[in-house]
Amino acid sequence: MPKFLHTADWQMGRTYSRFDAEDGAALVEARYEAIERLAALATEHQCDAVLVAGDVFDAQTVSDRTIRRVFNATSGFKGPWVMLPGNHDAALAESVWSRAKRLGAVPQNVYLALESGVTSLLDQGIAVLSAPLTQRHTYGDLTQPFAEMETAPDLLRIGLAHGSVQGLLPDEIDSTNPIAPDRTTTANLDYLALGDWHGVKQINERTWYSGTPEPERFRNNDAGYVLIVDIESPGATPQVTRHETARYQWHQWLETLSVPSDLDELLIRIGKLPEASVLDLKLSGTLTLAGDQKLTEVLSIAEARYRSVTCDRSGLQLEPTEEDIAELHADGYLGEVVQELRESQQATEEGEEAAVARDALGILAGLLKPKDAEVAQ
């Protein structure tokens, strides 16, 4: 009863320039840890092989250190690994793969499927039919030759490819590296292991995307898993189970604040996130000065608690209530400044001037905040 682990889209060498250096470094490190976790899973579940369906590396130009660290991270599983070049790490004449071989970094139990063909794992009962990308984009279906590839009748026929199943994926990504949705039928495959879509996705009972084992973007598409596939014998229906490997959860929230309860609910949701969270907030609507102070305080606590927190307040307007102004004791000249800032913000609504007025209101509120209120908090 052959069993294998299906994974893809490791994107090793990826950088996170939008984050602070400390957070970016932690996110990079999590990707190496994900490889170690999936190797441990393969060992724990007594898998016969690990199949990596493309984009092991994020670019051809990754450092030698990255190459060595990737292969070192696979050491937790001693069985065979079959790695396929994808669009980010295509098998060019001179590529990250040829460099890895020159470095002597590729372990003996790792098979690099750099050419279209069959890798027969006789002891494991598996024949891997590979369709590597030899350039970043192709417009023909590289899995078409699978139908002509011969394998021993007692071996599972497992396809390994990287691309877009035509007509079944969202976001209009059907333009390059096409794969026919009926390839398992036309090529008599027991299973087709795919990469390129970064979340777990079932195409049919024999065709799956595993997604990336560690999320790297804000997209709710079931990223952060690997698949363990159990097939009793050639022709049997695959039993596919997904196993979580992600360390960090990525959340992107677009929130409109209209009434105080909107803010209260948002702050409760922020407080309930797991510590291994990457949170990106984009806020619009209106806030009172008291609400703005409360939001600032909660975000400050969250920034220290979670892996990363970013918040875009450019769509927010501050609307001080009479109670806000009374608590600030902004009489005379200060009261006039507060009123001018309110009017400036409301007059422009959007753009740099509105942002300056909004920020100035927030800063002024913080400076004028009663000392007893600060002590109470």
PDB file of N, CA, C and O in Angstrom, residues 256-293:
ATOM      1  N   THR A 256     -14.751  48.740   8.041  1.00  0.00           N
ATOM      2  CA  THR A 256     -15.368  50.067   8.043  1.00  0.00           C
ATOM      3  C   THR A 256     -15.974  50.314   9.416  1.00  0.00           C
ATOM      4  O   THR A 256     -16.796  49.518   9.899  1.00  0.00           O
ATOM      5  N   LEU A 257     -15.552  51.399  10.044  1.00  0.00           N
ATOM      6  CA  LEU A 257     -16.025  51.745  11.389  1.00  0.00           C
ATOM      7  C   LEU A 257     -17.031  52.885  11.288  1.00  0.00           C
ATOM      8  O   LEU A 257     -16.712  53.955  10.766  1.00  0.00           O
ATOM      9  N   SER A 258     -18.230  52.626  11.773  1.00  0.00           N
ATOM     10  CA  SER A 258     -19.284  53.646  11.692  1.00  0.00           C
ATOM     11  C   SER A 258     -19.802  54.047  13.068  1.00  0.00           C
ATOM     12  O   SER A 258     -20.067  55.219  13.317  1.00  0.00           O
ATOM     13  N   VAL A 259     -19.944  53.076  13.938  1.00  0.00           N
ATOM     14  CA  VAL A 259     -20.468  53.325  15.289  1.00  0.00           C
ATOM     15  C   VAL A 259     -19.486  52.725  16.296  1.00  0.00           C
ATOM     16  O   VAL A 259     -18.663  51.871  15.942  1.00  0.00           O
ATOM     17  N   PRO A 260     -19.541  53.158  17.559  1.00  0.00           N
ATOM     18  CA  PRO A 260     -18.584  52.664  18.556  1.00  0.00           C
ATOM     19  C   PRO A 260     -18.528  51.145  18.670  1.00  0.00           C
ATOM     20  O   PRO A 260     -17.464  50.577  18.909  1.00  0.00           O
ATOM     21  N   SER A 261     -19.664  50.485  18.465  1.00  0.00           N
ATOM     22  CA  SER A 261     -19.666  49.023  18.594  1.00  0.00           C
ATOM     23  C   SER A 261     -18.809  48.358  17.510  1.00  0.00           C
ATOM     24  O   SER A 261     -18.281  47.260  17.725  1.00  0.00           O
ATOM     25  N   ASP A 262     -18.670  49.016  16.346  1.00  0.00           N
ATOM     26  CA  ASP A 262     -17.806  48.465  15.302  1.00  0.00           C
ATOM     27  C   ASP A 262     -16.364  48.364  15.796  1.00  0.00           C
ATOM     28  O   ASP A 262     -15.683  47.357  15.575  1.00  0.00           O
ATOM     29  N   LEU A 263     -15.910  49.432  16.460  1.00  0.00           N
ATOM     30  CA  LEU A 263     -14.553  49.428  16.995  1.00  0.00           C
ATOM     31  C   LEU A 263     -14.411  48.387  18.100  1.00  0.00           C
ATOM     32  O   LEU A 263     -13.425  47.649  18.143  1.00  0.00           O
ATOM     33  N   ASP A 264     -15.389  48.317  18.983  1.00  0.00           N
ATOM     34  CA  ASP A 264     -15.320  47.362  20.089  1.00  0.00           C
ATOM     35  C   ASP A 264     -15.206  45.930  19.567  1.00  0.00           C
ATOM     36  O   ASP A 264     -14.397  45.136  20.065  1.00  0.00           O
ATOM     37  N   GLU A 265     -15.990  45.609  18.548  1.00  0.00           N
ATOM     38  CA  GLU A 265     -15.950  44.257  17.981  1.00  0.00           C
ATOM     39  C   GLU A 265     -14.604  43.983  17.321  1.00  0.00           C
ATOM     40  O   GLU A 265     -14.063  42.872  17.430  1.00  0.00           O
ATOM     41  N   LEU A 266     -14.052  44.987  16.624  1.00  0.00           N
ATOM     42  CA  LEU A 266     -12.753  44.823  15.987  1.00  0.00           C
ATOM     43  C   LEU A 266     -11.672  44.558  17.026  1.00  0.00           C
ATOM     44  O   LEU A 266     -10.835  43.655  16.851  1.00  0.00           O
ATOM     45  N   LEU A 267     -11.670  45.311  18.105  1.00  0.00           N
ATOM     46  CA  LEU A 267     -10.640  45.150  19.125  1.00  0.00           C
ATOM     47  C   LEU A 267     -10.740  43.789  19.806  1.00  0.00           C
ATOM     48  O   LEU A 267      -9.713  43.190  20.166  1.00  0.00           O
ATOM     49  N   ILE A 268     -11.955  43.277  19.968  1.00  0.00           N
ATOM     50  CA  ILE A 268     -12.128  41.927  20.530  1.00  0.00           C
ATOM     51  C   ILE A 268     -11.534  40.887  19.593  1.00  0.00           C
ATOM     52  O   ILE A 268     -10.834  39.959  20.020  1.00  0.00           O
ATOM     53  N   ARG A 269     -11.788  41.043  18.295  1.00  0.00           N
ATOM     54  CA  ARG A 269     -11.249  40.091  17.310  1.00  0.00           C
ATOM     55  C   ARG A 269      -9.725  40.116  17.302  1.00  0.00           C
ATOM     56  O   ARG A 269      -9.072  39.074  17.205  1.00  0.00           O
ATOM     57  N   ILE A 270      -9.152  41.315  17.400  1.00  0.00           N
ATOM     58  CA  ILE A 270      -7.691  41.423  17.442  1.00  0.00           C
ATOM     59  C   ILE A 270      -7.146  40.689  18.659  1.00  0.00           C
ATOM     60  O   ILE A 270      -6.165  39.944  18.573  1.00  0.00           O
ATOM     61  N   GLY A 271      -7.803  40.851  19.778  1.00  0.00           N
ATOM     62  CA  GLY A 271      -7.349  40.237  21.015  1.00  0.00           C
ATOM     63  C   GLY A 271      -7.434  38.729  21.023  1.00  0.00           C
ATOM     64  O   GLY A 271      -6.738  38.063  21.804  1.00  0.00           O
ATOM     65  N   LYS A 272      -8.261  38.156  20.162  1.00  0.00           N
ATOM     66  CA  LYS A 272      -8.451  36.704  20.134  1.00  0.00           C
ATOM     67  C   LYS A 272      -7.528  35.984  19.148  1.00  0.00           C
ATOM     68  O   LYS A 272      -7.564  34.758  19.060  1.00  0.00           O
ATOM     69  N   LEU A 273      -6.724  36.732  18.405  1.00  0.00           N
ATOM     70  CA  LEU A 273      -5.829  36.096  17.443  1.00  0.00           C
ATOM     71  C   LEU A 273      -4.761  35.268  18.160  1.00  0.00           C
ATOM     72  O   LEU A 273      -4.336  35.612  19.266  1.00  0.00           O
ATOM     73  N   PRO A 274      -4.299  34.169  17.552  1.00  0.00           N
ATOM     74  CA  PRO A 274      -3.169  33.440  18.129  1.00  0.00           C
ATOM     75  C   PRO A 274      -1.896  34.264  18.015  1.00  0.00           C
ATOM     76  O   PRO A 274      -1.785  35.137  17.149  1.00  0.00           O
ATOM     77  N   GLU A 275      -0.940  33.996  18.885  1.00  0.00           N
ATOM     78  CA  GLU A 275       0.271  34.808  18.908  1.00  0.00           C
ATOM     79  C   GLU A 275       1.052  34.717  17.595  1.00  0.00           C
ATOM     80  O   GLU A 275       1.703  35.678  17.196  1.00  0.00           O
ATOM     81  N   ALA A 276       1.002  33.579  16.932  1.00  0.00           N
ATOM     82  CA  ALA A 276       1.717  33.420  15.659  1.00  0.00           C
ATOM     83  C   ALA A 276       0.862  33.956  14.518  1.00  0.00           C
ATOM     84  O   ALA A 276       0.443  33.225  13.628  1.00  0.00           O
ATOM     85  N   SER A 277       0.600  35.261  14.558  1.00  0.00           N
ATOM     86  CA  SER A 277      -0.257  35.896  13.561  1.00  0.00           C
ATOM     87  C   SER A 277       0.476  37.016  12.849  1.00  0.00           C
ATOM     88  O   SER A 277       1.307  37.717  13.442  1.00  0.00           O
ATOM     89  N   VAL A 278       0.154  37.158  11.574  1.00  0.00           N
ATOM     90  CA  VAL A 278       0.585  38.300  10.770  1.00  0.00           C
ATOM     91  C   VAL A 278      -0.694  39.022  10.370  1.00  0.00           C
ATOM     92  O   VAL A 278      -1.514  38.475   9.639  1.00  0.00           O
ATOM     93  N   LEU A 279      -0.869  40.226  10.874  1.00  0.00           N
ATOM     94  CA  LEU A 279      -2.130  40.952  10.699  1.00  0.00           C
ATOM     95  C   LEU A 279      -1.908  42.221   9.898  1.00  0.00           C
ATOM     96  O   LEU A 279      -1.025  43.024  10.202  1.00  0.00           O
ATOM     97  N   ASP A 280      -2.735  42.388   8.876  1.00  0.00           N
ATOM     98  CA  ASP A 280      -2.711  43.604   8.060  1.00  0.00           C
ATOM     99  C   ASP A 280      -4.118  44.204   8.076  1.00  0.00           C
ATOM    100  O   ASP A 280      -5.072  43.580   7.609  1.00  0.00           O
ATOM    101  N   LEU A 281      -4.237  45.404   8.638  1.00  0.00           N
ATOM    102  CA  LEU A 281      -5.523  46.086   8.770  1.00  0.00           C
ATOM    103  C   LEU A 281      -5.596  47.270   7.820  1.00  0.00           C
ATOM    104  O   LEU A 281      -4.631  48.027   7.677  1.00  0.00           O
ATOM    105  N   LYS A 282      -6.745  47.439   7.205  1.00  0.00           N
ATOM    106  CA  LYS A 282      -7.022  48.644   6.418  1.00  0.00           C
ATOM    107  C   LYS A 282      -8.376  49.163   6.892  1.00  0.00           C
ATOM    108  O   LYS A 282      -9.404  48.490   6.716  1.00  0.00           O
ATOM    109  N   LEU A 283      -8.366  50.339   7.503  1.00  0.00           N
ATOM    110  CA  LEU A 283      -9.557  50.865   8.148  1.00  0.00           C
ATOM    111  C   LEU A 283     -10.112  52.064   7.393  1.00  0.00           C
ATOM    112  O   LEU A 283      -9.367  52.889   6.864  1.00  0.00           O
ATOM    113  N   SER A 284     -11.424  52.149   7.382  1.00  0.00           N
ATOM    114  CA  SER A 284     -12.108  53.310   6.818  1.00  0.00           C
ATOM    115  C   SER A 284     -13.278  53.639   7.724  1.00  0.00           C
ATOM    116  O   SER A 284     -13.620  52.897   8.649  1.00  0.00           O
ATOM    117  N   GLY A 285     -13.915  54.804   7.476  1.00  0.00           N
ATOM    118  CA  GLY A 285     -15.052  55.218   8.293  1.00  0.00           C
ATOM    119  C   GLY A 285     -14.684  56.346   9.222  1.00  0.00           C
ATOM    120  O   GLY A 285     -13.843  57.198   8.890  1.00  0.00           O
ATOM    121  N   THR A 286     -15.292  56.355  10.392  1.00  0.00           N
ATOM    122  CA  THR A 286     -15.087  57.448  11.346  1.00  0.00           C
ATOM    123  C   THR A 286     -14.782  56.900  12.734  1.00  0.00           C
ATOM    124  O   THR A 286     -15.223  55.819  13.104  1.00  0.00           O
ATOM    125  N   LEU A 287     -14.026  57.715  13.490  1.00  0.00           N
ATOM    126  CA  LEU A 287     -13.695  57.386  14.875  1.00  0.00           C
ATOM    127  C   LEU A 287     -13.772  58.642  15.720  1.00  0.00           C
ATOM    128  O   LEU A 287     -13.414  59.737  15.263  1.00  0.00           O
ATOM    129  N   THR A 288     -14.200  58.469  16.941  1.00  0.00           N
ATOM    130  CA  THR A 288     -14.090  59.564  17.896  1.00  0.00           C
ATOM    131  C   THR A 288     -12.645  59.644  18.372  1.00  0.00           C
ATOM    132  O   THR A 288     -11.848  58.721  18.148  1.00  0.00           O
ATOM    133  N   LEU A 289     -12.289  60.737  19.023  1.00  0.00           N
ATOM    134  CA  LEU A 289     -10.934  60.839  19.563  1.00  0.00           C
ATOM    135  C   LEU A 289     -10.687  59.772  20.617  1.00  0.00           C
ATOM    136  O   LEU A 289      -9.608  59.187  20.687  1.00  0.00           O
ATOM    137  N   ALA A 290     -11.696  59.513  21.435  1.00  0.00           N
ATOM    138  CA  ALA A 290     -11.558  58.463  22.450  1.00  0.00           C
ATOM    139  C   ALA A 290     -11.365  57.105  21.784  1.00  0.00           C
ATOM    140  O   ALA A 290     -10.551  56.282  22.224  1.00  0.00           O
ATOM    141  N   GLY A 291     -12.098  56.867  20.705  1.00  0.00           N
ATOM    142  CA  GLY A 291     -11.946  55.615  19.972  1.00  0.00           C
ATOM    143  C   GLY A 291     -10.580  55.488  19.344  1.00  0.00           C
ATOM    144  O   GLY A 291      -9.985  54.402  19.325  1.00  0.00           O
ATOM    145  N   ASP A 292     -10.066  56.602  18.828  1.00  0.00           N
ATOM    146  CA  ASP A 292      -8.744  56.588  18.212  1.00  0.00           C
ATOM    147  C   ASP A 292      -7.668  56.255  19.243  1.00  0.00           C
ATOM    148  O   ASP A 292      -6.744  55.493  18.963  1.00  0.00           O
ATOM    149  N   GLN A 293      -7.804  56.810  20.439  1.00  0.00           N
ATOM    150  CA  GLN A 293      -6.853  56.515  21.505  1.00  0.00           C
ATOM    151  C   GLN A 293      -6.924  55.043  21.911  1.00  0.00           C
ATOM    152  O   GLN A 293      -5.901  54.382  22.122  1.00  0.00           O
TER     153      GLN A 293
END
